[in-house]
Coordinates of C-alpha atoms in Angstrom, one line a residue:
M1 CA 11.9 12.5 -60.2
Y2 CA 13.3 9.3 -58.4
K3 CA 16.3 8.5 -56.7
D4 CA 18.5 6.9 -59.0
K5 CA 17.8 5.3 -62.9
Q6 CA 18.0 1.8 -61.1
E7 CA 15.1 2.4 -59.0
S8 CA 13.3 3.9 -62.2
E9 CA 13.6 0.6 -64.1
M10 CA 12.7 -1.7 -61.4
L11 CA 9.1 0.2 -60.9
D12 CA 9.0 -0.1 -64.7
K13 CA 9.3 -3.7 -64.3
S14 CA 6.7 -4.1 -61.4
I15 CA 3.4 -6.9 -62.2
K16 CA 1.6 -5.3 -64.5
F17 CA -2.1 -6.3 -63.4
D18 CA -5.3 -5.8 -64.9
I19 CA -7.8 -4.2 -62.2
N20 CA -11.1 -5.7 -63.7
N21 CA -10.5 -9.2 -63.7
Y22 CA -9.3 -9.0 -59.7
K23 CA -13.0 -7.2 -59.1
D24 CA -14.0 -10.9 -60.0
I25 CA -12.6 -12.3 -56.3
W26 CA -13.1 -8.7 -54.8
D27 CA -15.5 -9.8 -52.7
K28 CA -15.8 -13.4 -52.3
I29 CA -12.6 -13.1 -50.3
N30 CA -12.7 -13.0 -46.1
E31 CA -10.1 -10.9 -45.8
L32 CA -9.9 -6.9 -45.7
S33 CA -9.1 -5.8 -49.5
F34 CA -7.9 -2.0 -50.1
L35 CA -6.8 -0.4 -53.0
I36 CA -4.7 2.5 -53.2
E37 CA -3.6 5.1 -55.8
V38 CA -0.7 6.9 -55.1
D39 CA 1.6 9.8 -56.2
E40 CA 4.9 9.7 -58.1
L41 CA 6.5 10.4 -54.6
F42 CA 4.5 7.5 -53.0
V43 CA 2.2 9.5 -51.0
P44 CA -1.3 8.1 -51.3
K45 CA -3.8 10.0 -53.3
C46 CA -6.9 8.1 -52.7
F47 CA -9.1 4.6 -52.4
I48 CA -9.4 3.6 -55.7
D49 CA -11.8 0.6 -54.4
V50 CA -12.7 -1.6 -51.0
N51 CA -14.5 -4.9 -50.8
S52 CA -17.2 -5.6 -48.7
K53 CA -15.5 -6.7 -45.7
V54 CA -13.7 -3.5 -45.2
C55 CA -17.0 -1.6 -45.0
S56 CA -18.2 -4.1 -43.1
C57 CA -15.0 -4.0 -40.4
L58 CA -15.0 -0.3 -40.6
E59 CA -18.2 0.8 -40.5
Y60 CA -18.5 2.7 -43.8
S61 CA -20.4 2.7 -46.5
K62 CA -19.0 1.8 -49.9
E63 CA -20.1 5.1 -51.8
N64 CA -18.8 7.2 -48.5
F65 CA -15.7 4.9 -48.3
I66 CA -14.3 6.3 -51.5
D67 CA -14.1 9.7 -50.0
V68 CA -12.1 8.9 -46.6
I69 CA -8.1 10.0 -46.8
P70 CA -6.0 7.0 -46.6
S71 CA -4.1 8.7 -43.6
D72 CA -7.4 8.9 -41.7
V73 CA -8.0 4.8 -41.8
F74 CA -3.9 3.4 -41.6
I75 CA -1.9 3.7 -38.7
F76 CA 1.3 1.5 -39.3
D77 CA 2.3 -0.2 -36.5
K78 CA 6.1 0.0 -37.8
K79 CA 9.3 1.7 -37.6
G80 CA 9.8 4.5 -40.0
T81 CA 7.7 6.5 -42.1
V82 CA 4.8 5.0 -44.7
L83 CA 6.1 7.0 -47.4
E84 CA 9.5 4.3 -46.9
L85 CA 7.5 1.4 -46.4
Y86 CA 5.6 2.1 -50.1
R87 CA 9.2 3.4 -51.6
N88 CA 10.5 -0.4 -50.5
L89 CA 8.3 -2.3 -52.3
I90 CA 10.2 -1.1 -55.3
Y91 CA 12.7 -3.6 -54.5
K92 CA 10.7 -5.5 -52.6
R93 CA 7.5 -5.6 -54.7
C94 CA 5.6 -7.2 -51.5
D95 CA 5.9 -6.6 -47.7
K96 CA 4.3 -8.3 -44.7
V97 CA 3.2 -5.4 -42.2
E98 CA 1.2 -5.3 -38.9
M99 CA -1.2 -1.9 -39.5
I100 CA -3.9 -0.3 -37.5
L101 CA -6.9 0.3 -38.8
K102 CA -8.9 3.4 -37.4
S103 CA -13.2 2.6 -37.7
K104 CA -15.4 5.9 -38.7
Y105 CA -16.3 6.0 -35.2
G106 CA -12.5 5.9 -34.0
K107 CA -12.6 2.2 -33.4
Y108 CA -9.0 0.6 -33.9
V109 CA -8.9 -2.8 -35.9
Y110 CA -5.3 -4.7 -35.3
V111 CA -4.3 -6.5 -39.0
E112 CA -1.7 -8.1 -40.3
A113 CA -1.4 -7.0 -44.0
N114 CA 0.4 -8.5 -47.5
I115 CA 1.2 -5.2 -49.3
F116 CA 1.6 -5.0 -52.9
L117 CA 2.8 -2.2 -55.7
F118 CA 1.7 -2.8 -58.9
I119 CA 1.2 -0.2 -62.1
Q120 CA -2.3 0.1 -63.7
N121 CA -2.6 2.6 -66.5
K122 CA 0.1 4.2 -66.2
K123 CA -0.6 4.9 -62.4
K124 CA 1.2 3.6 -59.7
H125 CA -1.2 1.5 -57.0
I126 CA -0.9 0.1 -53.6
L127 CA -3.0 -3.0 -52.5
I128 CA -3.5 -4.1 -49.6
I129 CA -4.7 -7.7 -48.3
A130 CA -5.3 -7.6 -44.5
I131 CA -6.1 -10.4 -42.1
D132 CA -8.1 -9.2 -38.6
V133 CA -6.1 -10.0 -35.5
T134 CA -7.3 -8.1 -33.1
K135 CA -8.9 -10.3 -30.7
N136 CA -5.5 -12.0 -30.7
K137 CA -3.5 -8.8 -30.2
K138 CA -5.3 -7.7 -27.3
I139 CA -5.0 -11.1 -25.8
E140 CA -1.0 -10.7 -27.0
K141 CA -1.0 -7.3 -25.0
N142 CA -3.0 -8.5 -22.2
I143 CA -0.7 -11.4 -21.5
V144 CA 2.4 -8.9 -21.8
G145 CA 1.3 -6.9 -19.1
I146 CA 0.3 -9.5 -17.0
I147 CA 3.6 -11.6 -17.6
K148 CA 6.3 -8.0 -17.5
G149 CA 6.6 -8.5 -13.6
I150 CA 6.7 -12.3 -13.1
P151 CA 9.7 -13.2 -11.6
D152 CA 8.7 -17.1 -13.3
V153 CA 9.7 -17.7 -16.2
I154 CA 6.8 -17.0 -18.6
K155 CA 7.1 -18.8 -22.1
V156 CA 4.0 -17.8 -24.6
Y157 CA 3.4 -19.9 -27.9
N158 CA 1.2 -20.7 -30.7
P159 CA -0.7 -23.5 -31.8
D160 CA 2.2 -24.4 -34.6
Y161 CA 4.0 -24.8 -31.3
T162 CA 6.5 -21.9 -32.5
I163 CA 7.5 -19.3 -30.0
A164 CA 5.1 -16.3 -29.8
F165 CA 7.7 -14.3 -26.9
F166 CA 9.0 -14.7 -24.0
N167 CA 8.9 -12.3 -20.5
E168 CA 11.8 -10.6 -19.5
A169 CA 12.6 -13.4 -16.7
G170 CA 12.1 -16.2 -19.9
Y171 CA 14.7 -14.1 -21.9
N172 CA 17.2 -13.9 -19.8
F173 CA 17.1 -17.5 -18.0
Y174 CA 17.8 -18.7 -21.6
N175 CA 20.0 -15.9 -22.4
K176 CA 18.5 -14.9 -25.6
T177 CA 17.1 -11.7 -26.8
P178 CA 13.6 -11.8 -28.5
K179 CA 15.1 -11.8 -31.6
E180 CA 16.8 -15.0 -31.3
V181 CA 14.2 -16.9 -30.1
N182 CA 10.9 -15.7 -31.2
G183 CA 8.8 -17.8 -34.0
K184 CA 11.3 -20.4 -33.1
M185 CA 10.3 -24.3 -31.8
C186 CA 10.7 -24.5 -28.1
Y187 CA 13.4 -27.3 -28.3
E188 CA 15.5 -25.0 -30.7
V189 CA 16.3 -22.8 -27.8
L190 CA 18.0 -25.2 -26.1
S191 CA 19.5 -26.2 -29.4
R192 CA 17.9 -29.9 -30.0
E193 CA 16.4 -30.7 -33.4
E194 CA 13.6 -32.5 -32.1
K195 CA 10.6 -32.2 -29.2
C196 CA 11.5 -33.4 -25.7
I197 CA 10.3 -36.8 -25.2
D198 CA 7.9 -36.0 -22.5
C199 CA 6.8 -32.7 -23.8
S200 CA 3.0 -31.9 -22.8
F201 CA 1.8 -29.4 -25.4
E202 CA 0.0 -32.5 -27.7
E203 CA -1.8 -33.2 -24.5
V204 CA -2.4 -29.4 -23.6
M205 CA -3.7 -29.5 -27.3
E206 CA -6.3 -32.4 -27.2
T207 CA -7.5 -31.8 -23.6
K208 CA -7.2 -28.1 -23.5
Q209 CA -6.8 -28.3 -20.0
M210 CA -3.7 -27.0 -18.0
I211 CA -1.1 -29.2 -16.9
T212 CA 1.3 -29.1 -14.0
I213 CA 4.9 -31.2 -14.2
E214 CA 8.3 -31.5 -12.6
K215 CA 11.0 -32.5 -15.2
Y216 CA 14.4 -32.6 -15.5
I217 CA 16.4 -29.9 -18.3
P218 CA 19.7 -31.9 -18.8
E219 CA 20.7 -28.7 -21.1
L220 CA 20.7 -26.4 -17.6
N221 CA 21.2 -29.2 -14.9
K222 CA 17.8 -27.7 -13.4
F223 CA 14.8 -28.9 -12.0
M224 CA 11.8 -27.3 -13.2
D225 CA 8.4 -27.0 -11.9
V226 CA 6.8 -26.7 -15.4
C227 CA 3.1 -25.5 -15.8
Y228 CA 1.3 -25.4 -19.2
N229 CA -2.1 -23.3 -19.6
P230 CA -4.0 -22.9 -23.0
V231 CA -5.3 -19.4 -23.4
L232 CA -9.0 -20.0 -25.4
D233 CA -11.3 -18.0 -27.6
D234 CA -15.0 -17.1 -27.8
D235 CA -15.2 -20.8 -29.8
G236 CA -12.8 -22.6 -27.1
E237 CA -10.2 -22.9 -29.7
I238 CA -6.5 -22.6 -28.5
L239 CA -5.1 -18.4 -29.3
Y240 CA -1.9 -19.5 -27.2
I241 CA -0.4 -21.9 -24.5
V242 CA 1.7 -19.9 -21.9
E243 CA 4.1 -22.2 -20.2
R244 CA 5.7 -21.3 -16.8
L245 CA 8.5 -22.6 -15.3
R246 CA 9.9 -22.3 -12.2
D247 CA 13.5 -23.2 -11.3
V248 CA 13.2 -25.6 -8.2
T249 CA 16.7 -27.2 -8.7
E250 CA 17.4 -25.6 -4.8
K251 CA 14.2 -26.7 -3.2
R252 CA 14.5 -30.2 -4.9
I253 CA 18.2 -30.6 -3.3
L254 CA 16.9 -28.8 0.3
H255 CA 14.4 -31.0 0.1
K256 CA 16.3 -34.2 -0.1
M257 CA 18.7 -33.0 2.6
L258 CA 15.7 -32.1 4.8
K259 CA 14.5 -35.6 4.6
E260 CA 18.0 -36.6 5.2
N261 CA 18.2 -34.8 7.9
E262 CA 14.3 -34.5 9.9
D263 CA 16.1 -37.5 12.1
R264 CA 18.1 -35.8 13.1
Y265 CA 15.8 -33.0 14.1
K266 CA 14.1 -35.4 16.4
Q267 CA 17.1 -36.7 18.0
V268 CA 18.2 -33.4 18.8
I269 CA 15.2 -32.0 20.9
N270 CA 14.2 -35.5 22.1
S271 CA 17.5 -35.5 23.6
M272 CA 16.6 -32.4 25.5
P273 CA 15.0 -32.8 29.0
D274 CA 12.7 -29.8 28.7
A275 CA 9.3 -30.1 26.7
V276 CA 10.3 -28.8 23.3
V277 CA 8.1 -27.9 20.0
I278 CA 9.3 -26.2 16.6
I279 CA 6.7 -24.1 15.0
V280 CA 5.9 -23.0 11.2
D281 CA 3.6 -20.6 10.1
N282 CA 1.6 -20.9 13.7
I283 CA 1.6 -24.8 13.5
I284 CA 3.4 -27.1 15.6
V285 CA 5.3 -29.0 12.7
L286 CA 7.8 -31.0 15.8
G287 CA 7.8 -31.9 19.1
N288 CA 9.6 -34.0 21.7
I289 CA 8.2 -36.7 23.7
E290 CA 8.5 -34.1 26.8
A291 CA 5.8 -32.2 25.2
C292 CA 3.5 -34.8 24.3
N293 CA 3.8 -35.5 27.9
L294 CA 3.8 -32.1 29.7
L295 CA 0.6 -31.3 27.3
D296 CA -1.1 -35.2 28.0
L297 CA -1.1 -34.8 23.9
S298 CA -0.2 -38.3 21.5
Y299 CA 2.4 -36.9 18.9
E300 CA -0.4 -37.3 16.4
K301 CA -2.0 -34.7 17.9
L302 CA 0.4 -32.3 18.5
R303 CA 1.7 -32.6 15.1
G304 CA 0.1 -30.4 12.9
I305 CA -2.1 -28.3 15.4
N306 CA -2.6 -24.5 15.5
V307 CA -0.5 -23.5 18.7
Y308 CA -3.2 -21.3 19.5
K309 CA -5.3 -24.0 20.4
L310 CA -3.4 -24.7 22.9
F311 CA -3.7 -21.6 24.8
Q312 CA -6.6 -20.1 26.4
E313 CA -8.7 -16.9 24.7
K314 CA -6.9 -14.7 26.6
Y315 CA -3.7 -14.8 25.9
I316 CA -4.2 -15.0 21.8
K317 CA -4.0 -11.4 21.2
S318 CA -0.7 -10.9 23.1
L319 CA 1.0 -14.1 21.9
H320 CA -0.2 -13.0 18.2
K321 CA 2.0 -9.9 18.6
R322 CA 5.1 -11.3 20.2
F323 CA 5.0 -14.2 17.7
R324 CA 5.4 -11.8 14.8
N325 CA 7.7 -9.5 16.8
I326 CA 10.2 -12.8 17.4
I327 CA 9.7 -13.1 13.7
L328 CA 10.5 -9.9 12.8
N329 CA 13.4 -9.4 14.7
E330 CA 14.2 -13.0 15.0
K331 CA 14.6 -12.3 18.8
V332 CA 15.7 -15.2 21.0
K333 CA 15.0 -16.5 24.7
D334 CA 11.0 -14.5 24.9
I335 CA 10.3 -15.9 28.0
S336 CA 6.9 -15.5 29.1
E337 CA 4.4 -17.7 31.5
Y338 CA 0.4 -18.7 30.8
E339 CA -1.7 -20.8 32.5
F340 CA -2.8 -23.6 31.1
I341 CA -5.8 -26.1 31.3
L342 CA -4.7 -29.5 30.2
S343 CA -6.8 -32.3 29.2
N344 CA -7.5 -33.9 32.5
K345 CA -8.6 -30.7 33.9
K346 CA -5.3 -29.8 35.8
V347 CA -4.1 -25.9 35.8
A348 CA -0.9 -25.7 35.2
I349 CA 1.8 -22.6 35.1
L350 CA 4.1 -23.0 32.0
Q351 CA 6.9 -20.9 31.2
I352 CA 7.6 -20.7 27.6
S353 CA 11.2 -19.5 26.2
H354 CA 10.2 -18.5 22.2
S355 CA 13.2 -18.0 20.3
Y356 CA 13.5 -17.5 16.8
I357 CA 15.3 -20.5 14.7
S358 CA 15.0 -21.6 10.7
Y359 CA 13.6 -24.8 10.3
K360 CA 13.9 -26.5 6.8
G361 CA 14.5 -22.7 5.3
K362 CA 11.6 -21.0 6.8
P363 CA 11.2 -18.6 9.8
S364 CA 10.5 -20.6 12.5
I365 CA 10.3 -20.3 16.3
I366 CA 11.4 -22.7 19.0
G367 CA 9.4 -23.1 21.8
V368 CA 10.9 -24.7 25.0
L369 CA 7.8 -25.1 28.2
R370 CA 8.4 -25.6 31.5
D371 CA 6.5 -26.7 34.6
I372 CA 6.9 -23.9 36.9
T373 CA 3.1 -25.0 38.6
D374 CA 5.2 -25.6 42.2
I375 CA 7.6 -23.2 41.9
R376 CA 4.8 -20.3 40.9
K377 CA 2.6 -21.3 44.2
E378 CA 6.1 -20.9 46.6
L379 CA 6.4 -17.5 44.5
N380 CA 2.6 -16.1 44.8
K381 CA 3.2 -17.2 48.8
A382 CA 6.0 -14.8 48.7
A383 CA 4.0 -12.1 46.6
E384 CA 1.1 -12.3 48.6
F385 CA 3.7 -11.6 52.1
Q386 CA 5.0 -8.8 50.4
R387 CA 1.7 -7.0 49.6
K388 CA 0.8 -7.4 52.9
T389 CA 4.1 -5.7 54.5
L390 CA 3.1 -2.7 51.9
Q391 CA 2.6 0.1 53.4
L392 CA -0.7 1.0 53.0
D393 CA -1.4 3.8 55.9
F394 CA 0.3 6.7 55.6
P395 CA 1.6 9.6 58.0
A396 CA 0.8 13.2 57.4
R397 CA -2.6 13.0 56.0
K398 CA -3.8 16.5 57.7
F399 CA -0.8 18.0 55.1
I400 CA -0.7 16.3 52.2
N401 CA -2.9 13.4 50.2
I402 CA -0.8 10.3 48.6
E403 CA -1.3 8.5 46.3
T404 CA 0.8 5.1 45.2
V405 CA 1.3 2.7 42.4
Y406 CA 2.6 -0.4 42.8
I407 CA 2.3 -3.3 39.8
P408 CA 5.4 -6.0 40.0
S409 CA 6.8 -6.9 36.2
N410 CA 6.9 -10.7 37.7
T411 CA 5.2 -12.1 40.8
V412 CA 7.5 -10.8 42.8
S413 CA 8.8 -7.2 43.0
G414 CA 12.2 -6.1 43.4
D415 CA 10.5 -2.3 44.4
F416 CA 9.4 -0.7 47.5
Y417 CA 8.8 2.2 49.0
R418 CA 8.2 3.5 52.6
I419 CA 7.6 6.6 54.4
Y420 CA 8.2 7.2 58.3
E421 CA 7.0 9.9 60.8
I422 CA 9.7 11.4 62.8
N423 CA 7.2 13.5 64.5
E424 CA 4.3 15.6 63.7
E425 CA 6.1 17.6 61.2
L426 CA 8.5 15.4 60.0
I427 CA 8.2 12.9 57.6
I428 CA 10.8 10.9 55.5
G429 CA 10.7 8.8 52.6
I430 CA 12.5 6.7 50.6
I431 CA 11.4 4.6 47.0
V432 CA 14.0 1.2 46.1
D433 CA 14.5 -0.4 43.4
V434 CA 16.6 -3.5 43.7
R435 CA 18.7 -4.9 41.0
G436 CA 17.4 -8.0 39.9
K437 CA 14.0 -9.7 40.7
G438 CA 12.0 -12.6 41.9
I439 CA 12.7 -14.2 45.1
S440 CA 16.5 -12.8 45.7
A441 CA 15.4 -9.3 45.1
A442 CA 12.6 -9.6 48.2
L443 CA 14.9 -11.0 50.3
N444 CA 17.2 -7.9 49.7
I445 CA 14.3 -5.5 49.9
S446 CA 13.3 -7.5 53.2
A447 CA 17.4 -6.7 54.4
F448 CA 17.5 -3.5 53.0
D449 CA 14.1 -1.9 54.6
V450 CA 15.6 -2.9 58.5
L451 CA 18.8 -1.1 57.3
F452 CA 16.9 1.8 56.7
L453 CA 15.0 1.7 59.8
Q454 CA 18.3 1.5 61.6
E455 CA 20.1 5.0 60.1
I456 CA 16.8 6.8 60.7
A457 CA 16.7 6.5 64.0
L458 CA 20.6 7.8 63.9
T459 CA 19.6 11.3 61.6
H460 CA 17.2 12.3 59.7
E461 CA 19.2 14.1 56.9
P462 CA 18.2 12.0 53.7
M463 CA 21.8 12.9 52.6
N464 CA 23.3 11.7 55.7
I465 CA 21.0 8.1 55.2
V466 CA 22.0 7.8 51.6
K467 CA 25.9 8.0 52.4
N468 CA 25.6 6.0 55.9
L469 CA 23.9 3.3 53.6
N470 CA 26.2 3.5 50.5
K471 CA 28.9 2.2 52.6
K472 CA 26.8 -0.6 54.6
L473 CA 25.7 -2.1 51.3
V474 CA 29.7 -1.8 49.7
N475 CA 30.6 -4.1 52.1
Y476 CA 27.6 -6.7 52.1
Y477 CA 25.7 -7.3 48.8
D478 CA 28.7 -7.3 46.4
E479 CA 27.1 -6.5 43.1
N480 CA 23.6 -6.2 43.9
Y481 CA 23.5 -2.4 43.6
I482 CA 20.6 -0.6 44.8
A483 CA 18.7 2.0 43.2
V484 CA 17.0 4.4 45.7
C485 CA 15.8 8.3 46.5
C486 CA 15.7 9.6 49.7
F487 CA 13.2 12.8 50.9
S488 CA 12.5 14.5 54.1
M489 CA 9.2 17.0 54.2
N490 CA 9.1 19.1 57.0
F491 CA 5.7 20.8 57.5
N492 CA 7.2 23.5 59.6
K493 CA 9.7 25.1 57.3
N494 CA 7.1 23.8 54.2
E495 CA 11.0 22.3 52.8
L496 CA 11.2 19.2 50.9
K497 CA 14.6 17.9 50.7
V498 CA 15.6 15.0 47.8
V499 CA 19.0 12.8 47.4
G500 CA 18.8 10.2 44.3
A501 CA 21.0 7.3 44.3
G502 CA 20.5 5.6 41.2
V503 CA 16.5 7.1 41.5
N504 CA 17.3 10.2 40.3
Q505 CA 14.6 11.6 38.3
F506 CA 11.3 13.0 40.4
I507 CA 8.6 15.7 39.3
F508 CA 7.4 18.9 40.8
Q509 CA 4.6 20.6 39.8
K510 CA 3.8 24.4 41.7
K511 CA 0.1 24.9 41.8
D512 CA -2.0 25.5 38.1
G513 CA 1.9 25.5 36.5
K514 CA 3.7 23.3 34.4
V515 CA 5.2 20.2 35.4
E516 CA 9.1 20.0 36.2
E517 CA 11.3 17.8 35.7
K518 CA 13.9 17.9 38.5
I519 CA 17.2 15.4 39.0
A520 CA 19.2 14.8 42.4
E521 CA 22.4 13.1 40.6
G522 CA 24.0 10.4 42.5
I523 CA 24.9 6.6 41.3
F524 CA 23.7 3.3 42.8
L525 CA 24.2 2.3 46.3
G526 CA 26.6 -0.2 47.1
M527 CA 29.2 0.7 44.1
F528 CA 32.0 2.7 45.7
E529 CA 32.5 3.4 49.3
N530 CA 33.1 7.4 48.7
S531 CA 30.2 8.4 46.1
E532 CA 28.9 11.3 46.0
Y533 CA 25.6 12.5 46.0
C534 CA 23.8 15.7 45.0
E535 CA 20.5 16.7 47.5
Q536 CA 17.7 19.0 45.6
I537 CA 16.0 21.8 48.1
I538 CA 12.7 22.7 47.2
S539 CA 10.1 25.2 48.9
F540 CA 6.3 23.9 48.6
E541 CA 3.0 25.1 49.4
H542 CA -0.6 24.6 48.9
G543 CA -1.3 23.3 46.2
D544 CA 2.1 21.3 44.8
K545 CA 2.3 17.8 43.5
I546 CA 5.4 16.0 44.2
I547 CA 5.7 12.7 42.3
F548 CA 8.7 9.8 42.7
F549 CA 9.1 7.0 40.3
T550 CA 11.0 3.9 39.5
D551 CA 12.2 3.7 36.0
G552 CA 9.0 1.4 35.1
L553 CA 7.6 4.8 34.5
D554 CA 10.1 6.5 32.7
F555 CA 7.5 6.7 29.9
I556 CA 6.4 9.6 32.3
L557 CA 8.7 11.7 31.1
D558 CA 8.8 10.8 27.1
E559 CA 10.1 13.4 24.8
D560 CA 6.4 14.5 23.4
K561 CA 5.4 15.8 27.1
I562 CA 1.9 14.6 26.3
I563 CA 1.6 13.0 29.3
Q564 CA 3.2 15.9 31.3
K565 CA 0.6 18.1 29.5
Y566 CA -2.1 15.7 30.8
M567 CA -0.8 15.4 34.6
E568 CA -1.2 19.6 34.9
Q569 CA -5.1 19.0 34.6
I570 CA -5.7 16.7 36.6
S571 CA -5.2 15.0 40.6
I572 CA -2.8 13.0 41.5
H573 CA -5.4 10.6 42.5
E574 CA -6.8 10.6 38.3
F575 CA -3.1 10.6 37.3
K576 CA -3.2 7.5 39.6
N577 CA -5.8 5.8 37.9
Y578 CA -4.5 6.8 34.4
I579 CA -1.1 5.1 35.3
D580 CA -3.2 2.1 36.7
E581 CA -4.9 1.6 33.6
F582 CA -2.1 2.1 31.4
L583 CA -0.2 -0.3 32.7
N584 CA -2.7 -3.0 32.7
D585 CA -3.6 -2.4 29.4
T586 CA -0.3 -3.0 28.9
I587 CA 0.1 -6.1 30.7
L588 CA -3.1 -7.2 28.5
E589 CA -1.2 -6.5 25.1
V590 CA 2.0 -7.7 25.4
G591 CA 1.4 -9.7 28.4
I592 CA 4.1 -9.0 31.1
L593 CA 5.7 -5.5 32.2
Q594 CA 9.5 -4.9 31.0
D595 CA 10.1 -3.9 35.2
D596 CA 8.8 -3.2 38.3
C597 CA 6.6 0.0 38.1
T598 CA 6.4 1.8 41.4
M599 CA 5.5 5.3 42.1
I600 CA 4.3 7.5 45.5
A601 CA 2.7 10.9 44.1
M602 CA 2.1 14.0 46.6
E603 CA -0.1 16.8 46.5
I604 CA 0.4 19.7 49.3
K605 CA -3.1 20.3 51.2

């Protein structure tokens, strides 16, 4: 019946137990006590008796409990079968296990139990004496769940200073397994024979308050930021002490290095002729003397100020996006201009070049500020002159309606357009995009306008005009190439001729038809003396639309075709308003256009 003779002999030597004597103290103890009869194969048969603590805990009356099947109450939280656990008692006589008890109404109670095997009246019995640890178990499981994915080292201690468990980062940090550390004293993990001199356990036990310290662990050669946090039960008693360790060795070394280099940072930026500030998390952490003078602030007021407080409200939204883009893309030389009202009510125009840097190990922005108020005044004069020379009145009004868009990316534009009337039935126009921006581009525009006027005095063919201009620009413009699209419209023949040189795309739409992208191939003017160009010849009629534009408006031909579909349903006047609104919103959001934007839209009457 038993495995072997040895097993039978050991069972015969089991403890002889007088159940009646034991009942004298059965209901006086605070533990949960069960007496179970098992058969010859150690299969639990029935409950012989339980104490009143069991009935109270599991919500049974004593009379009903005797009829309950043991397997409905006991859930062993241990590998292996219940049978094997009972049979092992033949060798051990008693064992300590963790179990889960199931109450009458399905509630689970976690217990730590001592189990004994004994014989009474030639029958085998199992005695179980258990302690309810449900509250501790739930707290432990919650702690385990919380700390599982925390990258810091987390160690959980029992009130007697023994280790309950670590999180995964803790076992990895000490290069230990749970079996090697659980149940040991904390100092034993470091192969010490006594506790650390600066141990804070006693203080935590006494005050029941969280304590944070920084200490050096010589065995690991590391500086650690350590936090001890007691976990209390409902009665205010300590259940566990949770210790959090964070390796701050690198931070400590870096802090020392940065502290030594702080004066060097100041020396570098103070040696720069322009105003310079360093921004970390939107706070100015460093600025030179020139920045203080330019912004009319003392160093104490400049350092530590939120950078947005220096700007007008209208710039905040675009500035926030700009800073985020610089940090995410590690962008350098992001240049923009802002109007500042300084403390003395003086209005200044500042050009600021923002660039990504790493300051004290953090992603940061360095800003170089220049006062361009006087330069801006001169540019504004040039821009005003340019706007006054811009064509506003157009010929051939009885044949076509014309709408234009002209928005520089900066104060002065490198774009230009002009339409001349040759006679009542013929006009010649050109849209121009000069390489570069600012004053030099504006001067090139003025010179080019003179050259264009000279050519149309000699020929009325767009192809000849473009070729002749190309030859002249090879000699005069060096690398300042010019992109143009030249066109003529003959209202007697209802014929459009288009020649492209750098500005190669244009749009043609038949009345009530789809928008078509047209291309007149040809490279920039001034690149090669014998450049070849192509000409598009298109017949037009009432209701047709033609749109010429520079590359700042290339989004009109985006792949999603949304704008093109929109164009099909509206007039050129409505489309002009749409483009104006789109560009103004872009300026408001981003702060500046990437390129000059110019468009000529015509609709045949």
